[in-house]
Short mmCIF file of N, CA and C in Angstrom, two decimals:
data_model
loop_
_atom_site.label_atom_id
_atom_site.label_comp_id
_atom_site.label_asym_id
_atom_site.label_seq_id
_atom_site.Cartn_x
_atom_site.Cartn_y
_atom_site.Cartn_z
N MET A 1 21.65 -22.12 25.27
CA MET A 1 20.63 -23.10 24.96
C MET A 1 21.27 -24.41 24.49
N GLU A 2 22.38 -24.26 23.75
CA GLU A 2 23.09 -25.45 23.32
C GLU A 2 23.65 -26.20 24.53
N GLU A 3 24.25 -25.46 25.47
CA GLU A 3 24.81 -26.08 26.67
C GLU A 3 23.74 -26.79 27.49
N LYS A 4 22.53 -26.23 27.51
CA LYS A 4 21.43 -26.82 28.28
C LYS A 4 20.70 -27.92 27.52
N GLY A 5 21.06 -28.10 26.23
CA GLY A 5 20.43 -29.14 25.43
C GLY A 5 19.02 -28.81 24.99
N ILE A 6 18.67 -27.54 24.90
CA ILE A 6 17.30 -27.17 24.53
C ILE A 6 17.21 -26.42 23.19
N LEU A 7 18.32 -26.28 22.48
CA LEU A 7 18.33 -25.53 21.23
C LEU A 7 17.38 -26.13 20.20
N GLU A 8 17.34 -27.45 20.07
CA GLU A 8 16.49 -28.11 19.08
C GLU A 8 15.01 -28.03 19.45
N ASN A 9 14.70 -27.63 20.66
CA ASN A 9 13.31 -27.53 21.11
C ASN A 9 12.93 -26.09 21.44
N THR A 10 13.64 -25.12 20.81
CA THR A 10 13.40 -23.72 21.12
C THR A 10 13.29 -22.90 19.84
N LEU A 11 12.17 -22.21 19.69
CA LEU A 11 11.99 -21.27 18.60
C LEU A 11 12.50 -19.91 19.09
N ILE A 12 13.47 -19.35 18.38
CA ILE A 12 14.06 -18.06 18.75
C ILE A 12 13.60 -17.02 17.74
N ILE A 13 13.07 -15.90 18.22
CA ILE A 13 12.56 -14.84 17.35
C ILE A 13 13.15 -13.51 17.80
N PHE A 14 13.69 -12.76 16.85
CA PHE A 14 14.14 -11.38 17.09
C PHE A 14 13.29 -10.49 16.21
N SER A 15 12.65 -9.49 16.81
CA SER A 15 11.82 -8.56 16.05
C SER A 15 11.66 -7.28 16.85
N SER A 16 10.73 -6.46 16.45
CA SER A 16 10.46 -5.20 17.13
C SER A 16 8.97 -4.90 17.02
N ASP A 17 8.48 -4.05 17.90
CA ASP A 17 7.06 -3.72 17.87
C ASP A 17 6.73 -2.72 16.76
N ASN A 18 7.61 -1.81 16.46
CA ASN A 18 7.41 -0.79 15.43
C ASN A 18 8.77 -0.38 14.90
N GLY A 19 8.78 0.58 13.98
CA GLY A 19 10.02 1.06 13.39
C GLY A 19 10.89 1.80 14.38
N PRO A 20 11.93 2.47 13.88
CA PRO A 20 12.90 3.14 14.75
C PRO A 20 12.27 4.31 15.51
N TRP A 21 12.83 4.61 16.66
CA TRP A 21 12.36 5.73 17.49
C TRP A 21 13.17 6.95 17.07
N LEU A 22 12.69 7.64 16.06
CA LEU A 22 13.45 8.68 15.39
C LEU A 22 13.73 9.90 16.25
N VAL A 23 12.93 10.15 17.27
CA VAL A 23 13.19 11.30 18.14
C VAL A 23 14.52 11.12 18.88
N MET A 24 15.01 9.88 18.96
CA MET A 24 16.29 9.59 19.61
C MET A 24 17.46 9.75 18.63
N GLU A 25 17.18 10.20 17.43
CA GLU A 25 18.15 10.45 16.37
C GLU A 25 19.04 9.23 16.12
N ASP A 26 20.36 9.38 16.13
CA ASP A 26 21.25 8.27 15.80
C ASP A 26 21.10 7.06 16.72
N HIS A 27 20.60 7.27 17.93
CA HIS A 27 20.46 6.17 18.89
C HIS A 27 19.13 5.43 18.75
N GLY A 28 18.24 5.94 17.91
CA GLY A 28 16.91 5.35 17.80
C GLY A 28 16.71 4.39 16.65
N GLY A 29 17.71 4.24 15.79
CA GLY A 29 17.60 3.33 14.67
C GLY A 29 17.31 4.06 13.37
N SER A 30 17.13 3.30 12.32
CA SER A 30 16.89 3.86 11.00
C SER A 30 15.87 3.01 10.26
N ALA A 31 15.02 3.66 9.50
CA ALA A 31 14.07 2.95 8.64
C ALA A 31 14.58 2.86 7.22
N GLY A 32 15.85 3.24 7.03
CA GLY A 32 16.43 3.20 5.68
C GLY A 32 15.66 4.10 4.74
N PRO A 33 15.25 3.59 3.59
CA PRO A 33 14.56 4.43 2.62
C PRO A 33 13.08 4.67 2.92
N LEU A 34 12.56 4.01 3.95
CA LEU A 34 11.13 4.14 4.27
C LEU A 34 10.86 5.40 5.09
N ARG A 35 9.69 5.97 4.91
CA ARG A 35 9.35 7.23 5.58
C ARG A 35 8.94 7.01 7.03
N GLU A 36 9.45 7.90 7.90
CA GLU A 36 9.12 8.00 9.33
C GLU A 36 9.57 6.78 10.12
N GLY A 37 9.01 6.62 11.33
CA GLY A 37 9.42 5.57 12.24
C GLY A 37 8.32 5.29 13.25
N LYS A 38 8.72 4.86 14.43
CA LYS A 38 7.80 4.51 15.52
C LYS A 38 6.75 5.60 15.70
N GLN A 39 5.53 5.20 15.93
CA GLN A 39 4.39 6.07 16.20
C GLN A 39 3.81 6.71 14.94
N PHE A 40 4.22 6.26 13.76
CA PHE A 40 3.64 6.74 12.51
C PHE A 40 3.13 5.55 11.71
N THR A 41 2.11 5.77 10.87
CA THR A 41 1.56 4.70 10.06
C THR A 41 2.17 4.67 8.65
N PHE A 42 3.22 5.43 8.42
CA PHE A 42 3.99 5.29 7.19
C PHE A 42 4.80 4.00 7.30
N GLU A 43 5.32 3.51 6.20
CA GLU A 43 6.00 2.22 6.20
C GLU A 43 7.18 2.15 7.16
N GLY A 44 7.91 3.25 7.34
CA GLY A 44 9.03 3.24 8.27
C GLY A 44 8.59 3.05 9.71
N GLY A 45 7.34 3.31 9.99
CA GLY A 45 6.82 3.13 11.34
C GLY A 45 6.32 1.74 11.64
N VAL A 46 6.00 0.99 10.60
CA VAL A 46 5.40 -0.32 10.84
C VAL A 46 6.21 -1.50 10.31
N ARG A 47 7.08 -1.27 9.37
CA ARG A 47 7.89 -2.38 8.84
C ARG A 47 9.14 -2.56 9.68
N VAL A 48 9.34 -3.76 10.15
CA VAL A 48 10.54 -4.08 10.93
C VAL A 48 11.06 -5.45 10.48
N PRO A 49 12.35 -5.65 10.56
CA PRO A 49 12.88 -6.97 10.22
C PRO A 49 12.57 -7.96 11.33
N THR A 50 12.47 -9.21 10.97
CA THR A 50 12.27 -10.29 11.95
C THR A 50 13.17 -11.45 11.54
N VAL A 51 13.80 -12.05 12.52
CA VAL A 51 14.64 -13.22 12.30
C VAL A 51 14.11 -14.33 13.19
N ALA A 52 13.90 -15.49 12.61
CA ALA A 52 13.43 -16.65 13.39
C ALA A 52 14.38 -17.82 13.14
N MET A 53 14.67 -18.56 14.20
CA MET A 53 15.52 -19.74 14.10
C MET A 53 14.97 -20.86 14.98
N TRP A 54 14.93 -22.04 14.44
CA TRP A 54 14.59 -23.23 15.22
C TRP A 54 15.39 -24.36 14.59
N LYS A 55 16.48 -24.69 15.24
CA LYS A 55 17.42 -25.68 14.70
C LYS A 55 16.70 -26.98 14.38
N GLY A 56 16.90 -27.42 13.13
CA GLY A 56 16.30 -28.67 12.69
C GLY A 56 14.87 -28.54 12.22
N LYS A 57 14.26 -27.34 12.37
CA LYS A 57 12.86 -27.19 11.97
C LYS A 57 12.67 -26.09 10.92
N ILE A 58 13.41 -24.98 11.03
CA ILE A 58 13.34 -23.91 10.04
C ILE A 58 14.58 -24.01 9.17
N ASP A 59 14.38 -24.04 7.85
CA ASP A 59 15.51 -24.12 6.92
C ASP A 59 16.39 -22.88 7.06
N PRO A 60 17.68 -23.07 7.31
CA PRO A 60 18.58 -21.91 7.40
C PRO A 60 18.63 -21.15 6.08
N GLY A 61 18.73 -19.83 6.17
CA GLY A 61 18.92 -18.99 5.00
C GLY A 61 17.68 -18.62 4.22
N GLN A 62 16.52 -19.13 4.62
CA GLN A 62 15.32 -18.76 3.87
C GLN A 62 14.96 -17.31 4.15
N VAL A 63 14.41 -16.64 3.14
CA VAL A 63 14.02 -15.23 3.26
C VAL A 63 12.56 -15.11 2.84
N TYR A 64 11.79 -14.40 3.64
CA TYR A 64 10.38 -14.14 3.33
C TYR A 64 10.24 -12.64 3.15
N ASP A 65 9.89 -12.20 1.95
CA ASP A 65 9.83 -10.77 1.64
C ASP A 65 8.44 -10.16 1.80
N GLU A 66 7.45 -10.95 2.11
CA GLU A 66 6.09 -10.42 2.24
C GLU A 66 5.86 -9.91 3.66
N LEU A 67 4.68 -9.33 3.89
CA LEU A 67 4.37 -8.78 5.20
C LEU A 67 3.78 -9.83 6.13
N ALA A 68 4.07 -9.65 7.40
CA ALA A 68 3.45 -10.39 8.49
C ALA A 68 3.36 -9.40 9.65
N THR A 69 2.72 -9.76 10.73
CA THR A 69 2.60 -8.85 11.87
C THR A 69 2.98 -9.57 13.16
N LEU A 70 3.27 -8.80 14.19
CA LEU A 70 3.53 -9.41 15.49
C LEU A 70 2.29 -10.15 16.00
N MET A 71 1.11 -9.71 15.58
CA MET A 71 -0.13 -10.39 15.98
C MET A 71 -0.19 -11.80 15.42
N ASP A 72 0.59 -12.09 14.37
CA ASP A 72 0.61 -13.44 13.79
C ASP A 72 1.25 -14.47 14.72
N TRP A 73 2.06 -14.02 15.65
CA TRP A 73 2.73 -14.98 16.53
C TRP A 73 1.74 -15.69 17.45
N PHE A 74 0.66 -15.03 17.86
CA PHE A 74 -0.31 -15.69 18.75
C PHE A 74 -0.89 -16.96 18.13
N PRO A 75 -1.51 -16.90 16.93
CA PRO A 75 -2.02 -18.15 16.36
C PRO A 75 -0.92 -19.14 15.99
N THR A 76 0.27 -18.63 15.67
CA THR A 76 1.39 -19.52 15.36
C THR A 76 1.80 -20.31 16.60
N PHE A 77 1.97 -19.62 17.72
CA PHE A 77 2.32 -20.31 18.98
C PHE A 77 1.23 -21.28 19.39
N CYS A 78 -0.03 -20.87 19.23
CA CYS A 78 -1.14 -21.77 19.58
C CYS A 78 -1.03 -23.07 18.79
N LYS A 79 -0.78 -22.97 17.49
CA LYS A 79 -0.66 -24.18 16.67
C LYS A 79 0.52 -25.03 17.12
N LEU A 80 1.65 -24.38 17.40
CA LEU A 80 2.85 -25.12 17.78
C LEU A 80 2.68 -25.93 19.06
N VAL A 81 1.92 -25.39 20.01
CA VAL A 81 1.76 -26.08 21.30
C VAL A 81 0.44 -26.83 21.41
N GLY A 82 -0.39 -26.78 20.34
CA GLY A 82 -1.65 -27.50 20.36
C GLY A 82 -2.74 -26.81 21.14
N ALA A 83 -2.62 -25.51 21.38
CA ALA A 83 -3.65 -24.77 22.11
C ALA A 83 -4.75 -24.32 21.15
N GLU A 84 -5.97 -24.27 21.66
CA GLU A 84 -7.08 -23.82 20.83
C GLU A 84 -7.13 -22.29 20.82
N ILE A 85 -7.41 -21.75 19.66
CA ILE A 85 -7.58 -20.30 19.53
C ILE A 85 -9.00 -19.97 19.94
N PRO A 86 -9.19 -18.94 20.77
CA PRO A 86 -10.55 -18.57 21.20
C PRO A 86 -11.48 -18.35 20.01
N GLN A 87 -12.67 -18.88 20.07
CA GLN A 87 -13.63 -18.75 18.98
C GLN A 87 -14.69 -17.67 19.26
N ASP A 88 -14.62 -17.06 20.45
CA ASP A 88 -15.63 -16.07 20.82
C ASP A 88 -15.26 -14.65 20.42
N ARG A 89 -14.17 -14.49 19.64
CA ARG A 89 -13.72 -13.16 19.20
C ARG A 89 -12.92 -13.30 17.92
N GLU A 90 -12.80 -12.19 17.22
CA GLU A 90 -11.99 -12.14 16.00
C GLU A 90 -10.52 -12.06 16.40
N ILE A 91 -9.69 -12.90 15.82
CA ILE A 91 -8.24 -12.87 16.05
C ILE A 91 -7.59 -12.28 14.80
N ASP A 92 -6.85 -11.20 14.98
CA ASP A 92 -6.27 -10.50 13.84
C ASP A 92 -5.10 -11.25 13.20
N GLY A 93 -4.35 -12.00 13.97
CA GLY A 93 -3.16 -12.67 13.44
C GLY A 93 -3.49 -13.89 12.61
N LYS A 94 -2.50 -14.30 11.81
CA LYS A 94 -2.60 -15.50 10.98
C LYS A 94 -1.43 -16.42 11.34
N ASP A 95 -1.67 -17.71 11.32
CA ASP A 95 -0.65 -18.71 11.62
C ASP A 95 0.49 -18.63 10.59
N LEU A 96 1.72 -18.49 11.05
CA LEU A 96 2.88 -18.39 10.18
C LEU A 96 3.62 -19.72 9.98
N SER A 97 3.03 -20.82 10.40
CA SER A 97 3.70 -22.12 10.29
C SER A 97 4.15 -22.43 8.88
N SER A 98 3.30 -22.14 7.88
CA SER A 98 3.70 -22.44 6.50
C SER A 98 4.88 -21.58 6.05
N VAL A 99 4.98 -20.35 6.55
CA VAL A 99 6.12 -19.49 6.23
C VAL A 99 7.38 -20.05 6.87
N LEU A 100 7.30 -20.43 8.12
CA LEU A 100 8.47 -20.89 8.87
C LEU A 100 8.97 -22.26 8.44
N PHE A 101 8.06 -23.20 8.26
CA PHE A 101 8.45 -24.59 8.10
C PHE A 101 8.32 -25.16 6.69
N GLU A 102 7.60 -24.45 5.81
CA GLU A 102 7.35 -24.97 4.47
C GLU A 102 7.78 -24.00 3.37
N ASN A 103 8.47 -22.92 3.74
CA ASN A 103 8.82 -21.87 2.78
C ASN A 103 7.58 -21.40 2.01
N GLY A 104 6.44 -21.37 2.71
CA GLY A 104 5.17 -20.97 2.11
C GLY A 104 4.87 -19.49 2.32
N ASN A 105 3.59 -19.16 2.27
CA ASN A 105 3.15 -17.78 2.41
C ASN A 105 2.16 -17.63 3.56
N ARG A 106 2.09 -16.41 4.06
CA ARG A 106 1.10 -16.06 5.08
C ARG A 106 -0.26 -15.99 4.41
N GLU A 107 -1.28 -16.47 5.09
CA GLU A 107 -2.64 -16.37 4.59
C GLU A 107 -3.08 -14.90 4.64
N GLY A 108 -3.57 -14.38 3.54
CA GLY A 108 -4.10 -13.01 3.51
C GLY A 108 -3.02 -11.96 3.30
N ASP A 109 -3.39 -10.89 2.61
CA ASP A 109 -2.44 -9.81 2.38
C ASP A 109 -3.11 -8.44 2.58
N THR A 110 -4.12 -8.40 3.43
CA THR A 110 -4.84 -7.17 3.73
C THR A 110 -4.46 -6.69 5.12
N PHE A 111 -4.12 -5.40 5.22
CA PHE A 111 -3.70 -4.82 6.50
C PHE A 111 -4.37 -3.46 6.66
N ILE A 112 -4.83 -3.16 7.87
CA ILE A 112 -5.39 -1.85 8.19
C ILE A 112 -4.48 -1.20 9.21
N TYR A 113 -4.12 0.04 8.97
CA TYR A 113 -3.18 0.78 9.82
C TYR A 113 -3.94 1.80 10.65
N TYR A 114 -3.75 1.76 11.96
CA TYR A 114 -4.40 2.70 12.87
C TYR A 114 -3.37 3.55 13.59
N MET A 115 -3.76 4.79 13.89
CA MET A 115 -3.04 5.65 14.82
C MET A 115 -4.04 5.96 15.90
N LEU A 116 -3.84 5.36 17.08
CA LEU A 116 -4.82 5.40 18.16
C LEU A 116 -6.12 4.83 17.61
N ALA A 117 -7.22 5.57 17.62
CA ALA A 117 -8.49 5.02 17.16
C ALA A 117 -8.81 5.41 15.72
N SER A 118 -7.88 6.07 15.03
CA SER A 118 -8.13 6.56 13.69
C SER A 118 -7.51 5.65 12.63
N GLN A 119 -8.35 5.16 11.71
CA GLN A 119 -7.82 4.37 10.61
C GLN A 119 -7.09 5.31 9.66
N GLU A 120 -5.80 5.07 9.45
CA GLU A 120 -4.97 5.97 8.66
C GLU A 120 -4.59 5.42 7.29
N ALA A 121 -4.61 4.09 7.13
CA ALA A 121 -4.19 3.53 5.85
C ALA A 121 -4.75 2.12 5.70
N TYR A 122 -4.73 1.65 4.46
CA TYR A 122 -5.19 0.31 4.12
C TYR A 122 -4.24 -0.26 3.07
N ARG A 123 -3.83 -1.49 3.26
CA ARG A 123 -2.93 -2.14 2.30
C ARG A 123 -3.55 -3.46 1.87
N GLU A 124 -3.44 -3.72 0.57
CA GLU A 124 -3.82 -5.02 0.03
C GLU A 124 -2.78 -5.37 -1.03
N GLY A 125 -2.06 -6.47 -0.81
CA GLY A 125 -1.00 -6.85 -1.73
C GLY A 125 0.08 -5.77 -1.79
N ASP A 126 0.44 -5.36 -2.99
CA ASP A 126 1.47 -4.34 -3.17
C ASP A 126 0.92 -2.92 -3.12
N TRP A 127 -0.39 -2.76 -2.91
CA TRP A 127 -1.01 -1.44 -2.95
C TRP A 127 -1.37 -0.95 -1.55
N LYS A 128 -1.13 0.34 -1.32
CA LYS A 128 -1.48 0.95 -0.05
C LYS A 128 -2.09 2.31 -0.31
N ILE A 129 -3.15 2.62 0.40
CA ILE A 129 -3.73 3.96 0.33
C ILE A 129 -3.65 4.55 1.74
N LYS A 130 -3.20 5.78 1.82
CA LYS A 130 -3.02 6.44 3.11
C LYS A 130 -3.79 7.74 3.09
N ARG A 131 -4.49 8.01 4.18
CA ARG A 131 -5.23 9.27 4.27
C ARG A 131 -4.26 10.44 4.21
N PRO A 132 -4.72 11.58 3.70
CA PRO A 132 -3.85 12.76 3.72
C PRO A 132 -3.36 13.02 5.14
N TYR A 133 -2.14 13.47 5.24
CA TYR A 133 -1.49 13.62 6.54
C TYR A 133 -1.14 15.09 6.75
N ALA A 134 -1.63 15.67 7.84
CA ALA A 134 -1.43 17.10 8.10
C ALA A 134 -0.05 17.41 8.65
N GLY A 135 0.66 16.40 9.07
CA GLY A 135 1.96 16.63 9.71
C GLY A 135 1.82 16.61 11.22
N PHE A 136 2.95 16.72 11.90
CA PHE A 136 2.94 16.67 13.36
C PHE A 136 3.99 17.65 13.87
N ALA A 137 3.61 18.47 14.84
CA ALA A 137 4.51 19.51 15.35
C ALA A 137 5.66 18.95 16.18
N GLY A 138 5.52 17.74 16.67
CA GLY A 138 6.57 17.12 17.47
C GLY A 138 6.35 17.28 18.96
N THR A 139 6.84 16.30 19.71
CA THR A 139 6.81 16.33 21.17
C THR A 139 8.13 15.74 21.65
N ARG A 140 8.27 15.65 22.94
CA ARG A 140 9.49 15.06 23.50
C ARG A 140 9.67 13.60 23.05
N GLY A 141 8.56 12.88 22.88
CA GLY A 141 8.64 11.47 22.54
C GLY A 141 8.41 11.14 21.08
N MET A 142 7.99 12.14 20.28
CA MET A 142 7.67 11.87 18.88
C MET A 142 8.18 13.03 18.03
N LYS A 143 8.95 12.71 17.01
CA LYS A 143 9.59 13.76 16.22
C LYS A 143 8.60 14.53 15.36
N LYS A 144 9.01 15.72 14.97
CA LYS A 144 8.25 16.54 14.04
C LYS A 144 8.22 15.83 12.70
N SER A 145 7.09 15.94 11.99
CA SER A 145 6.95 15.28 10.70
C SER A 145 6.20 16.19 9.74
N ARG A 146 6.67 16.24 8.51
CA ARG A 146 6.01 17.06 7.50
C ARG A 146 4.72 16.41 7.05
N GLY A 147 3.79 17.21 6.62
CA GLY A 147 2.52 16.71 6.11
C GLY A 147 2.62 16.39 4.64
N SER A 148 1.53 15.90 4.09
CA SER A 148 1.47 15.61 2.67
C SER A 148 0.01 15.55 2.23
N ARG A 149 -0.26 16.07 1.04
CA ARG A 149 -1.60 15.95 0.48
C ARG A 149 -1.77 14.55 -0.11
N HIS A 150 -0.78 14.12 -0.85
CA HIS A 150 -0.74 12.73 -1.27
C HIS A 150 0.21 12.07 -0.27
N ALA A 151 0.08 10.84 -0.06
CA ALA A 151 0.80 10.21 1.03
C ALA A 151 1.78 9.16 0.55
N PRO A 152 3.02 9.56 0.26
CA PRO A 152 4.00 8.53 -0.09
C PRO A 152 4.25 7.62 1.09
N VAL A 153 4.55 6.37 0.80
CA VAL A 153 4.79 5.42 1.88
C VAL A 153 6.18 5.62 2.42
#
């Protein structure tokens, strides 16, 4: 991008859709101290690191410790390019411009966690409530997981 002269006009983002794919064991990644990974609504399944760079626009070295979602990129990109966000439907994402360019915060801190069509957890601020989890026997694509009556994150 530097050679092509487009680095100053390019927002670069590295992220992931969900946590590590634990059924792949050492090759699938790690959620560190967080429970579970991809395909689970525990924190290890939904929290992923994200790195964003835009030379001359995002301050180098800034760290944002709060939550955001991949859905937030849609309204962020719309704002950056001057596109209108559709008004005929609810948009789940929030514009991250203040996080990226002003060292600010994401609007809102409420998140609902789904597994397919089932609401499994709700988070607001530092608090999360998770439905009791029966566990999962495992499949070729999803690892076995222990259940819990109370649901640690």
